[in-house]
Amino acid sequence: MASWGEASQSRLIGKRITRLSGKDKVTGKAKYTYDINRPGMLYARILRSEVARAEVIALDLTPAEELPGVKAVIELTQVGNQLRYQGQEIAAVAAETDDIAKDALRLIHVELEELPFVVTEDDALAEGAPEIRDWTGNKSDPNVDERGDLEAGFEEAAVIVEAKYHTPVQTHVCLETHGNVAEWRGEEYLTFWASTQAVFGVRNDLARTFDLPANQVRVITEHMGGGFGSKFGPGVEGHTAARLSKMTGKPVKLMLTRRAEHLVAGNRPSMTQHVKAGATSDGRLIAYDMQGYGTGGIGSGAGFTGPYVYSVENSRTERFNVATNAGNQRAMRAPGHPQGAFAMDSLMDELAEKLGMNPLEFRRLNDSSEVRQAQYTLGAQEIGWHKRNTVPGSGTGIKKRGLGVGSGQWGGGGGRGTQARVTINADGTVEAVTGTQDIGTGVRTAIAIIVAEELGLQPTDISVTVGDSEPGLPSGGSGGSQTTPSVAPVIKTAAEAAKQKLFEHVAPLLQAPVDDLRVGIGTIYVASDRTKTVTWKQATGQLGMESISEGGNWDEDLRQGGVAGTQFAEVEVDTQTGHVGVIKIVAVQDCGLAINRLATESQINGGVIMGLGQTLLEERIMDPQTGRMLNANLEDYKVPGTYEIPEIKAIVFDTHRKVSGVGEPPCIPTLGAIANAVYNAIGVRIRELPITPDKVLTALAEKKA
Amino acid sequence: MSDKEKKQGTEISRRSFIKGVGTGTVAATVVPTILVGDQNTAEAQTDEATSTAVIQLNINGKVHEIEVESRTTLLTVLRDGIDTNGNNVDLTGAKLICDKGECGGCTILADDKPVYACMMLAMDAQGKQITTVEGIADGDDLHPVQEAFIKHDAMMCGFCTPGFVVSSVALLNENKKPTLEEIKDGLSGNTCRCGTYPFIFDAVETASEKM
């Protein structure tokens, strides 16, 4: 059975290794799609609807076509079509400069007849609301799930809590907006630089769309400026760039504006849930009844978890989607989990309080995960759980502190579908190639670590190529925290195979059988006689004119899904201003085998900070009067900045020697931990995110009254 | 406000919106809602675009002669500019992220002061020593800030990293030994979405010890 070996035997795996792309990233040399400059390249822009719902009455591109410097103008909709959200595409322009493209958009003649719209869930569900898609009352068919005997459960309950929880729509805010550079060679070959999480997915989509054999499309993503689940396909903008390039015979760059990024490039759906839950006097969660909905804009996919993490025998859940005239949702870091976790962790605390129990103890009684049980102990110790207010809000002074806890779970076990090659050249150089992409998680470095560990080299000795479809070694999209667990087994087995081949070449030199050879650090030696040794270069010198190039294979035993996490938060609430400051987060995250501890800590920090943003700051605000998003920029849509950052204790909680993904899970428990800490500080519960000063002050005022 | 007045207000707003999108007119049957136009007319933009000048910019110690429009930003010159000899400036380290001085992704130094290159017109950069992230290292010798960013993994996707590196250099030039609060102040004009802040703070602290 293949294995990663004992931790004590690992020289590199599990250690803190700096990333291979570090130097390029700190010197500005790293080239992102947005940085690609091709000779004769044109700049493209898209004209978008500024209304929520309208029919296209007239569309005339001629005035734009006549502007000097404009090379192509195309329709992205047609007269008679219905535009169904602000930001939907109307037409596109390619011009010699970005400024000319901008000017040309303003010359396009368009007439729209506005139609009744709904942009908020409340408006969509109101009696007599205009139906904006093929759903009665703008509601999808509900998803109903029943387990056990709910009625009996409530009868057994000693306490019952009923509450309504809400999280608003959050947008991804990728710093590199969605976009691409397309360059055709004749009509037969398309090179496509894409800001994507799925190099091969984009290649296959383009091949289908433009009716080309897949090997006549090359997709390149050397570096990528953030995706968080929103960058799996070429999208309208990608198809548009390719069309404009084909028409003009020139390379075309089309990057979304910041505004369009908020409007059309995906978002995390909202969640509203009414929940009634009961627990027995000895602290068992016994009944859970929830009805909820969310909006994913004009599309569906607004699901969320619940009941979450904790076991409950008797439950009934009913969930549906609400259609609104807003851009479609896309997967966003642990889709459905953070919002479900916020509601569940708030509910658990409310039940515990009614029972007169410590909320941590109440969790322990209802959590079947052994991993999380251990994490509770460790996390409580790190945060100083004993410091919490036993009576919430009982602290004195203007600024009140409180502690809270939240939990999460995720899969992240990877899957088949990756091909990779490890090549050893006679000059001692080593190359590792696979068609995955490094979206900032550091998989490029993880690959180098695995190969270097296997061959007795340093990670910097390994030349890693990812983010290019040309070598024809496919890998899946980077979603579901699947990248490293999907890629690692294939890379490891490829490196093992290459090492075996090298041993075969070196055995005659060392006059020893192949199975008696081992790698040292930069050496190959004979296990039974350690005086017999050659340097790495002497060994590879045996290859003469040849190179060794070996593929790898998927191996179930090298990876495992199912990770648990828990977080503890300490907050300080200013009861005069309503400001919530997070003092400290302890994040205990199950990671399976962490290939690179440093990059894993980065991922945990990042998850916590994104969760913090969702809890305290982030909200897409739609104006029901105009149908427009009011904060489609980075000033009014607030993401965490330096002042919001607490002390974060990221604890890489190794549970086994198999690789699991960790990109998503650390953003889940943060919401409940902070929300519960706020309650512990001020004794008033905020059930609607984000927890902004106005909500805190209103809640405090209501408590007084 | 009476219903009648409301309706008039609505129609005025609608016209300004439609004009903004293009040269269209309002269709006869419309649903009364309030719209707010925010796009300028094409005429104003094209007039502005016609005014150009050849200027000299000193970027990372090298003088570039370049033709710019009055509206051209320094960031556009750095990233997309072509000098009068036909060479691309091609300094793409500074990124356009928000396009309006909200995120710090395009931070550069102008006479050692941190500036958002998206907010500075190219013409206003004349006579200043412009340093981009590409000019921070001394040849192959990285600046202590850059070394420390690598050591602490103060980056993930890396798209915001050039801006943070430049802001950190500017901060340490002013304040050799900043406290954590001073580091947060100094970098408060920069935004990261991956959440690399804690390791950036560590990196600046480490760099401050080396400078």
Coordinates of N, CA and C in Angstrom, one line a residue, chain A residues 114-276:
Chain A
E114 N -38.4 49.2 -20.2 CA -38.3 48.6 -18.9 C -39.5 47.7 -18.6
L115 N -39.2 46.7 -17.8 CA -40.2 45.8 -17.4 C -40.2 45.7 -15.9
P116 N -41.3 45.3 -15.3 CA -41.4 45.3 -13.8 C -40.3 44.3 -13.3
F117 N -39.7 44.6 -12.2 CA -38.6 43.8 -11.7 C -38.7 43.6 -10.2
V118 N -37.9 42.6 -9.7 CA -37.8 42.5 -8.2 C -36.3 42.2 -8.0
V119 N -35.7 42.9 -7.0 CA -34.3 42.7 -6.7 C -34.1 42.2 -5.3
T120 N -35.1 42.2 -4.5 CA -34.9 41.7 -3.1 C -35.8 40.5 -2.9
E121 N -35.5 39.7 -2.0 CA -36.3 38.5 -1.7 C -37.7 38.9 -1.2
D122 N -37.7 39.9 -0.4 CA -39.1 40.4 0.1 C -40.0 40.8 -1.1
D123 N -39.4 41.6 -2.0 CA -40.2 42.0 -3.1 C -40.6 40.9 -4.0
A124 N -39.7 39.9 -4.2 CA -40.0 38.8 -5.0 C -41.1 37.9 -4.5
L125 N -41.2 37.8 -3.1 CA -42.1 36.9 -2.5 C -43.5 37.7 -2.2
A126 N -43.5 39.0 -2.4 CA -44.7 39.8 -2.0 C -45.9 39.4 -3.0
E127 N -47.0 39.5 -2.4 CA -48.2 39.2 -3.1 C -48.3 40.1 -4.4
G128 N -48.6 39.5 -5.5 CA -48.7 40.3 -6.7 C -47.4 40.7 -7.4
A129 N -46.3 40.2 -6.9 CA -45.0 40.5 -7.5 C -44.9 40.0 -8.9
P130 N -44.3 40.8 -9.8 CA -44.1 40.3 -11.1 C -43.3 39.0 -11.1
E131 N -43.8 38.0 -11.9 CA -43.0 36.7 -12.0 C -41.9 36.9 -13.0
I132 N -40.7 36.7 -12.6 CA -39.6 37.1 -13.5 C -39.0 35.9 -14.2
R133 N -39.4 34.7 -13.8 CA -38.9 33.5 -14.5 C -40.0 32.4 -14.4
D134 N -39.7 31.2 -14.8 CA -40.7 30.2 -14.9 C -41.0 29.5 -13.6
W135 N -41.1 30.3 -12.5 CA -41.4 29.8 -11.2 C -42.6 30.5 -10.7
T136 N -43.6 29.7 -10.1 CA -44.8 30.4 -9.6 C -44.4 31.2 -8.4
G137 N -44.8 32.5 -8.4 CA -44.5 33.4 -7.3 C -43.0 33.5 -7.1
N138 N -42.2 33.3 -8.1 CA -40.7 33.5 -8.0 C -40.0 32.5 -7.1
K139 N -40.8 31.4 -6.8 CA -40.2 30.4 -5.8 C -40.0 29.1 -6.6
S140 N -38.8 28.5 -6.4 CA -38.6 27.2 -7.0 C -39.3 26.1 -6.2
D141 N -39.5 24.9 -6.7 CA -40.1 23.8 -6.0 C -39.3 23.6 -4.7
P142 N -39.9 23.4 -3.6 CA -39.1 23.2 -2.4 C -38.4 21.9 -2.3
N143 N -37.3 21.8 -1.6 CA -36.6 20.6 -1.4 C -36.9 20.2 0.1
V144 N -37.6 19.1 0.2 CA -38.0 18.8 1.6 C -37.3 17.5 2.0
D145 N -36.9 17.5 3.3 CA -36.2 16.4 3.8 C -36.7 16.1 5.2
E146 N -37.2 14.9 5.5 CA -37.7 14.5 6.8 C -37.0 13.3 7.4
R147 N -36.6 13.4 8.6 CA -36.0 12.3 9.3 C -36.6 12.1 10.7
G148 N -36.7 10.9 11.1 CA -37.3 10.6 12.4 C -38.7 11.1 12.6
D149 N -39.1 11.4 13.8 CA -40.4 11.8 14.1 C -40.4 13.2 14.8
L150 N -40.6 14.2 14.0 CA -40.4 15.6 14.5 C -41.3 15.9 15.7
E151 N -42.6 15.5 15.6 CA -43.5 15.8 16.7 C -43.1 15.1 18.0
A152 N -42.7 13.9 17.9 CA -42.2 13.2 19.1 C -41.0 13.9 19.7
G153 N -40.2 14.3 18.8 CA -39.0 15.0 19.2 C -39.3 16.3 20.0
F154 N -40.2 17.1 19.5 CA -40.6 18.3 20.2 C -41.3 18.0 21.6
E155 N -42.0 16.8 21.6 CA -42.6 16.4 22.9 C -41.6 16.1 23.9
E156 N -40.5 15.6 23.5 CA -39.5 15.2 24.4 C -38.6 16.4 24.9
A157 N -38.7 17.4 24.1 CA -37.8 18.6 24.4 C -38.2 19.3 25.7
A158 N -37.1 19.7 26.4 CA -37.4 20.5 27.6 C -37.3 22.0 27.3
V159 N -36.6 22.3 26.3 CA -36.5 23.7 25.8 C -36.7 23.8 24.3
I160 N -37.3 24.9 23.9 CA -37.5 25.1 22.5 C -37.1 26.5 22.1
V161 N -36.4 26.7 21.0 CA -36.0 28.0 20.5 C -36.6 28.2 19.1
E162 N -37.1 29.3 18.9 CA -37.6 29.7 17.6 C -36.9 30.9 17.1
A163 N -36.3 30.9 16.0 CA -35.6 32.1 15.6 C -35.5 32.2 14.1
K164 N -35.2 33.4 13.6 CA -35.0 33.7 12.2 C -33.6 34.2 12.0
Y165 N -32.9 33.6 11.1 CA -31.5 34.0 10.8 C -31.4 34.4 9.3
H166 N -30.5 35.4 9.1 CA -30.4 35.9 7.7 C -28.9 36.2 7.4
T167 N -28.5 35.8 6.3 CA -27.2 36.3 5.8 C -27.4 36.9 4.4
P168 N -26.9 38.0 4.0 CA -27.1 38.6 2.7 C -26.2 38.0 1.6
V169 N -26.4 38.5 0.4 CA -25.6 38.1 -0.7 C -24.2 38.7 -0.5
Q170 N -23.2 37.9 -0.7 CA -21.8 38.3 -0.6 C -21.2 38.2 -2.0
T171 N -20.3 39.1 -2.4 CA -19.7 38.9 -3.7 C -18.2 38.4 -3.5
H172 N -17.7 37.8 -4.6 CA -16.3 37.2 -4.4 C -15.2 38.2 -4.3
V173 N -15.3 39.3 -5.0 CA -14.3 40.3 -5.0 C -12.9 39.8 -5.3
C174 N -12.8 39.0 -6.4 CA -11.5 38.6 -6.9 C -10.7 39.9 -7.3
L175 N -9.5 40.0 -6.8 CA -8.8 41.2 -7.1 C -8.4 41.3 -8.6
E176 N -8.0 40.2 -9.2 CA -7.9 40.2 -10.6 C -9.3 39.9 -11.1
T177 N -9.9 40.8 -11.8 CA -11.3 40.6 -12.3 C -11.3 39.5 -13.3
H178 N -12.5 38.9 -13.6 CA -12.6 37.9 -14.6 C -12.1 38.5 -16.0
G179 N -11.4 37.7 -16.7 CA -11.0 38.2 -18.0 C -10.0 37.3 -18.7
N180 N -9.7 37.6 -19.9 CA -8.9 36.7 -20.8 C -8.2 37.5 -21.9
V181 N -7.2 36.9 -22.4 CA -6.6 37.4 -23.7 C -6.7 36.3 -24.7
A182 N -7.3 36.6 -25.8 CA -7.5 35.6 -26.9 C -6.6 35.9 -28.1
E183 N -6.0 34.9 -28.6 CA -5.1 35.2 -29.8 C -5.3 34.0 -30.8
W184 N -5.8 34.2 -31.9 CA -6.0 33.2 -32.9 C -4.8 33.1 -33.9
R185 N -4.4 31.9 -34.3 CA -3.5 31.7 -35.4 C -4.3 31.2 -36.5
G186 N -4.6 32.0 -37.5 CA -5.5 31.7 -38.5 C -6.9 31.4 -37.9
E187 N -7.6 30.4 -38.4 CA -8.9 30.1 -37.8 C -8.8 28.7 -37.2
E188 N -7.6 28.2 -37.1 CA -7.4 26.8 -36.6 C -6.9 26.7 -35.2
Y189 N -6.3 27.7 -34.7 CA -5.6 27.5 -33.4 C -5.8 28.7 -32.5
L190 N -6.3 28.5 -31.3 CA -6.6 29.6 -30.3 C -5.7 29.5 -29.1
T191 N -4.9 30.5 -28.9 CA -4.2 30.6 -27.6 C -5.0 31.5 -26.7
F192 N -5.2 31.1 -25.4 CA -6.1 31.8 -24.6 C -5.5 31.9 -23.2
W193 N -5.1 33.1 -22.8 CA -4.7 33.4 -21.4 C -5.9 33.6 -20.6
A194 N -6.1 32.8 -19.6 CA -7.4 32.9 -18.8 C -7.1 33.1 -17.3
S195 N -7.9 34.0 -16.7 CA -7.9 34.1 -15.3 C -8.9 33.1 -14.8
T196 N -8.4 31.8 -14.6 CA -9.4 30.7 -14.3 C -8.9 29.8 -13.3
Q197 N -9.9 29.1 -12.7 CA -9.6 28.0 -11.8 C -9.6 26.6 -12.5
A198 N -9.8 26.6 -13.8 CA -9.9 25.3 -14.5 C -9.4 25.5 -15.9
V199 N -8.1 25.3 -16.1 CA -7.5 25.4 -17.4 C -8.1 24.5 -18.4
F200 N -8.2 23.2 -18.0 CA -8.8 22.2 -19.0 C -10.3 22.4 -19.2
G201 N -11.0 22.8 -18.2 CA -12.4 23.1 -18.3 C -12.6 24.2 -19.3
V202 N -11.8 25.3 -19.3 CA -11.9 26.4 -20.2 C -11.5 25.9 -21.6
R203 N -10.4 25.1 -21.7 CA -10.0 24.6 -23.0 C -11.2 23.8 -23.7
N204 N -11.8 22.9 -22.9 CA -12.8 22.1 -23.5 C -14.1 22.9 -23.9
D205 N -14.4 23.9 -23.1 CA -15.5 24.8 -23.4 C -15.2 25.5 -24.7
L206 N -14.0 26.1 -24.8 CA -13.7 26.9 -26.0 C -13.7 26.0 -27.3
A207 N -13.2 24.8 -27.1 CA -13.1 23.8 -28.3 C -14.6 23.5 -28.7
R208 N -15.5 23.3 -27.8 CA -16.9 23.1 -28.2 C -17.5 24.3 -28.8
T209 N -17.3 25.5 -28.1 CA -17.9 26.7 -28.6 C -17.5 27.1 -30.0
F210 N -16.2 26.9 -30.3 CA -15.6 27.3 -31.6 C -15.4 26.2 -32.5
D211 N -15.9 25.0 -32.2 CA -15.9 23.8 -33.0 C -14.5 23.5 -33.5
L212 N -13.6 23.4 -32.5 CA -12.2 23.1 -32.8 C -11.9 21.8 -32.0
P213 N -10.9 21.0 -32.6 CA -10.4 19.9 -31.8 C -9.7 20.4 -30.5
A214 N -9.9 19.7 -29.4 CA -9.4 20.2 -28.1 C -7.9 20.6 -28.2
N215 N -7.1 19.8 -29.0 CA -5.7 20.1 -29.0 C -5.3 21.3 -29.9
Q216 N -6.3 22.0 -30.4 CA -6.1 23.2 -31.1 C -6.5 24.5 -30.3
V217 N -6.7 24.2 -29.0 CA -6.9 25.3 -28.1 C -5.9 25.2 -27.0
R218 N -5.2 26.2 -26.7 CA -4.2 26.2 -25.6 C -4.6 27.2 -24.6
V219 N -4.8 26.8 -23.4 CA -5.2 27.7 -22.3 C -4.0 27.8 -21.3
I220 N -3.7 29.1 -21.0 CA -2.5 29.3 -20.1 C -3.0 30.2 -18.9
T221 N -2.6 29.7 -17.7 CA -2.9 30.5 -16.5 C -1.7 30.3 -15.6
E222 N -0.7 31.2 -15.8 CA 0.6 31.0 -15.1 C 0.3 31.4 -13.6
H223 N -0.3 32.6 -13.5 CA -0.6 33.1 -12.1 C -2.1 33.6 -12.2
M224 N -2.8 33.5 -11.1 CA -4.2 33.9 -11.1 C -4.5 34.7 -9.9
G225 N -5.2 35.8 -10.1 CA -5.5 36.7 -9.0 C -6.8 36.5 -8.3
G226 N -7.0 35.3 -7.8 CA -8.2 35.1 -6.9 C -9.4 34.6 -7.7
G227 N -10.0 33.6 -7.2 CA -11.2 33.0 -7.9 C -12.3 32.7 -6.9
F228 N -12.0 32.0 -5.8 CA -12.9 31.7 -4.7 C -14.1 31.0 -5.2
G229 N -14.0 30.3 -6.3 CA -15.2 29.5 -6.8 C -15.9 30.1 -8.0
S230 N -15.5 31.3 -8.4 CA -16.3 32.1 -9.4 C -15.6 32.0 -10.8
K231 N -14.5 31.2 -11.0 CA -13.8 31.3 -12.2 C -13.6 29.9 -12.9
F232 N -14.7 29.2 -13.1 CA -14.5 27.9 -13.7 C -14.7 27.9 -15.2
G233 N -15.4 28.8 -15.8 CA -15.5 28.8 -17.3 C -15.1 30.0 -17.9
P234 N -15.0 30.1 -19.3 CA -14.6 31.3 -19.9 C -15.6 32.4 -19.8
G235 N -16.9 32.0 -19.6 CA -17.9 33.0 -19.4 C -18.2 33.8 -20.7
V236 N -19.2 34.7 -20.6 CA -19.6 35.5 -21.7 C -18.3 36.3 -22.2
E237 N -17.6 36.9 -21.2 CA -16.5 37.7 -21.5 C -15.4 36.9 -22.2
G238 N -15.2 35.6 -21.9 CA -14.2 34.8 -22.6 C -14.6 34.5 -24.0
H239 N -15.9 34.1 -24.2 CA -16.3 33.9 -25.5 C -16.3 35.1 -26.4
T240 N -16.6 36.3 -25.7 CA -16.5 37.5 -26.5 C -15.1 37.9 -26.9
A241 N -14.2 37.7 -26.0 CA -12.8 38.0 -26.4 C -12.3 37.1 -27.5
A242 N -12.7 35.9 -27.5 CA -12.3 34.9 -28.6 C -13.0 35.3 -29.9
R243 N -14.3 35.7 -29.8 CA -15.0 36.1 -31.0 C -14.3 37.4 -31.6
L244 N -14.0 38.3 -30.8 CA -13.5 39.6 -31.3 C -12.1 39.4 -31.9
S245 N -11.3 38.5 -31.3 CA -10.0 38.2 -31.8 C -10.1 37.5 -33.1
K246 N -11.0 36.6 -33.3 CA -11.2 35.9 -34.5 C -11.6 36.8 -35.6
M247 N -12.5 37.8 -35.3 CA -13.0 38.7 -36.3 C -11.9 39.7 -36.8
T248 N -11.1 40.1 -35.8 CA -10.1 41.1 -36.2 C -8.7 40.6 -36.6
G249 N -8.5 39.3 -36.3 CA -7.2 38.7 -36.5 C -6.1 39.2 -35.6
K250 N -6.5 39.8 -34.5 CA -5.5 40.4 -33.6 C -5.8 39.8 -32.2
P251 N -4.8 39.8 -31.3 CA -5.0 39.4 -29.9 C -5.9 40.4 -29.3
V252 N -6.8 40.0 -28.4 CA -7.8 40.8 -27.7 C -7.7 40.5 -26.2
K253 N -7.6 41.6 -25.5 CA -7.7 41.5 -24.0 C -9.0 42.0 -23.5
L254 N -9.7 41.2 -22.7 CA -11.0 41.7 -22.2 C -11.0 41.4 -20.7
M255 N -10.9 42.4 -19.9 CA -11.0 42.2 -18.4 C -12.2 42.9 -17.9
L256 N -13.0 42.3 -17.0 CA -14.1 43.0 -16.5 C -13.7 44.2 -15.6
T257 N -14.6 45.2 -15.6 CA -14.4 46.3 -14.7 C -14.7 45.8 -13.3
R258 N -14.3 46.6 -12.3 CA -14.6 46.3 -10.9 C -16.1 46.2 -10.7
R259 N -16.8 47.2 -11.3 CA -18.2 47.3 -11.2 C -18.9 46.0 -11.8
A260 N -18.5 45.6 -12.9 CA -19.1 44.4 -13.6 C -18.8 43.2 -12.7
E261 N -17.6 43.2 -12.1 CA -17.2 42.0 -11.3 C -18.2 41.8 -10.2
H262 N -18.6 42.9 -9.6 CA -19.7 42.7 -8.5 C -21.0 42.3 -9.1
L263 N -21.3 42.8 -10.3 CA -22.7 42.6 -10.8 C -22.9 41.2 -11.5
V264 N -21.9 40.8 -12.2 CA -22.2 39.6 -13.0 C -21.3 38.4 -12.8
A265 N -20.2 38.6 -12.0 CA -19.2 37.5 -12.0 C -19.4 36.6 -10.8
G266 N -20.6 36.5 -10.3 CA -20.9 35.5 -9.3 C -21.1 36.1 -7.9
N267 N -21.7 35.4 -7.0 CA -21.9 35.8 -5.7 C -22.3 34.6 -4.8
R268 N -22.2 34.8 -3.5 CA -22.7 33.8 -2.6 C -24.2 34.1 -2.3
P269 N -25.1 33.2 -2.5 CA -26.5 33.5 -2.3 C -26.8 33.9 -0.9
S270 N -27.9 34.6 -0.7 CA -28.4 34.9 0.6 C -29.0 33.7 1.3
M271 N -29.3 33.8 2.6 CA -30.0 32.8 3.3 C -31.0 33.5 4.3
T272 N -32.2 33.0 4.3 CA -33.1 33.4 5.3 C -33.7 32.1 5.8
Q273 N -33.7 31.9 7.1 CA -34.3 30.6 7.6 C -35.1 30.9 8.9
H274 N -36.2 30.2 9.0 CA -37.0 30.2 10.2 C -36.8 28.8 10.8
V275 N -36.3 28.8 12.0 CA -36.0 27.5 12.6 C -36.6 27.4 14.0
K276 N -37.1 26.2 14.2 CA -37.6 25.9 15.6 C -36.9 24.6 16.0

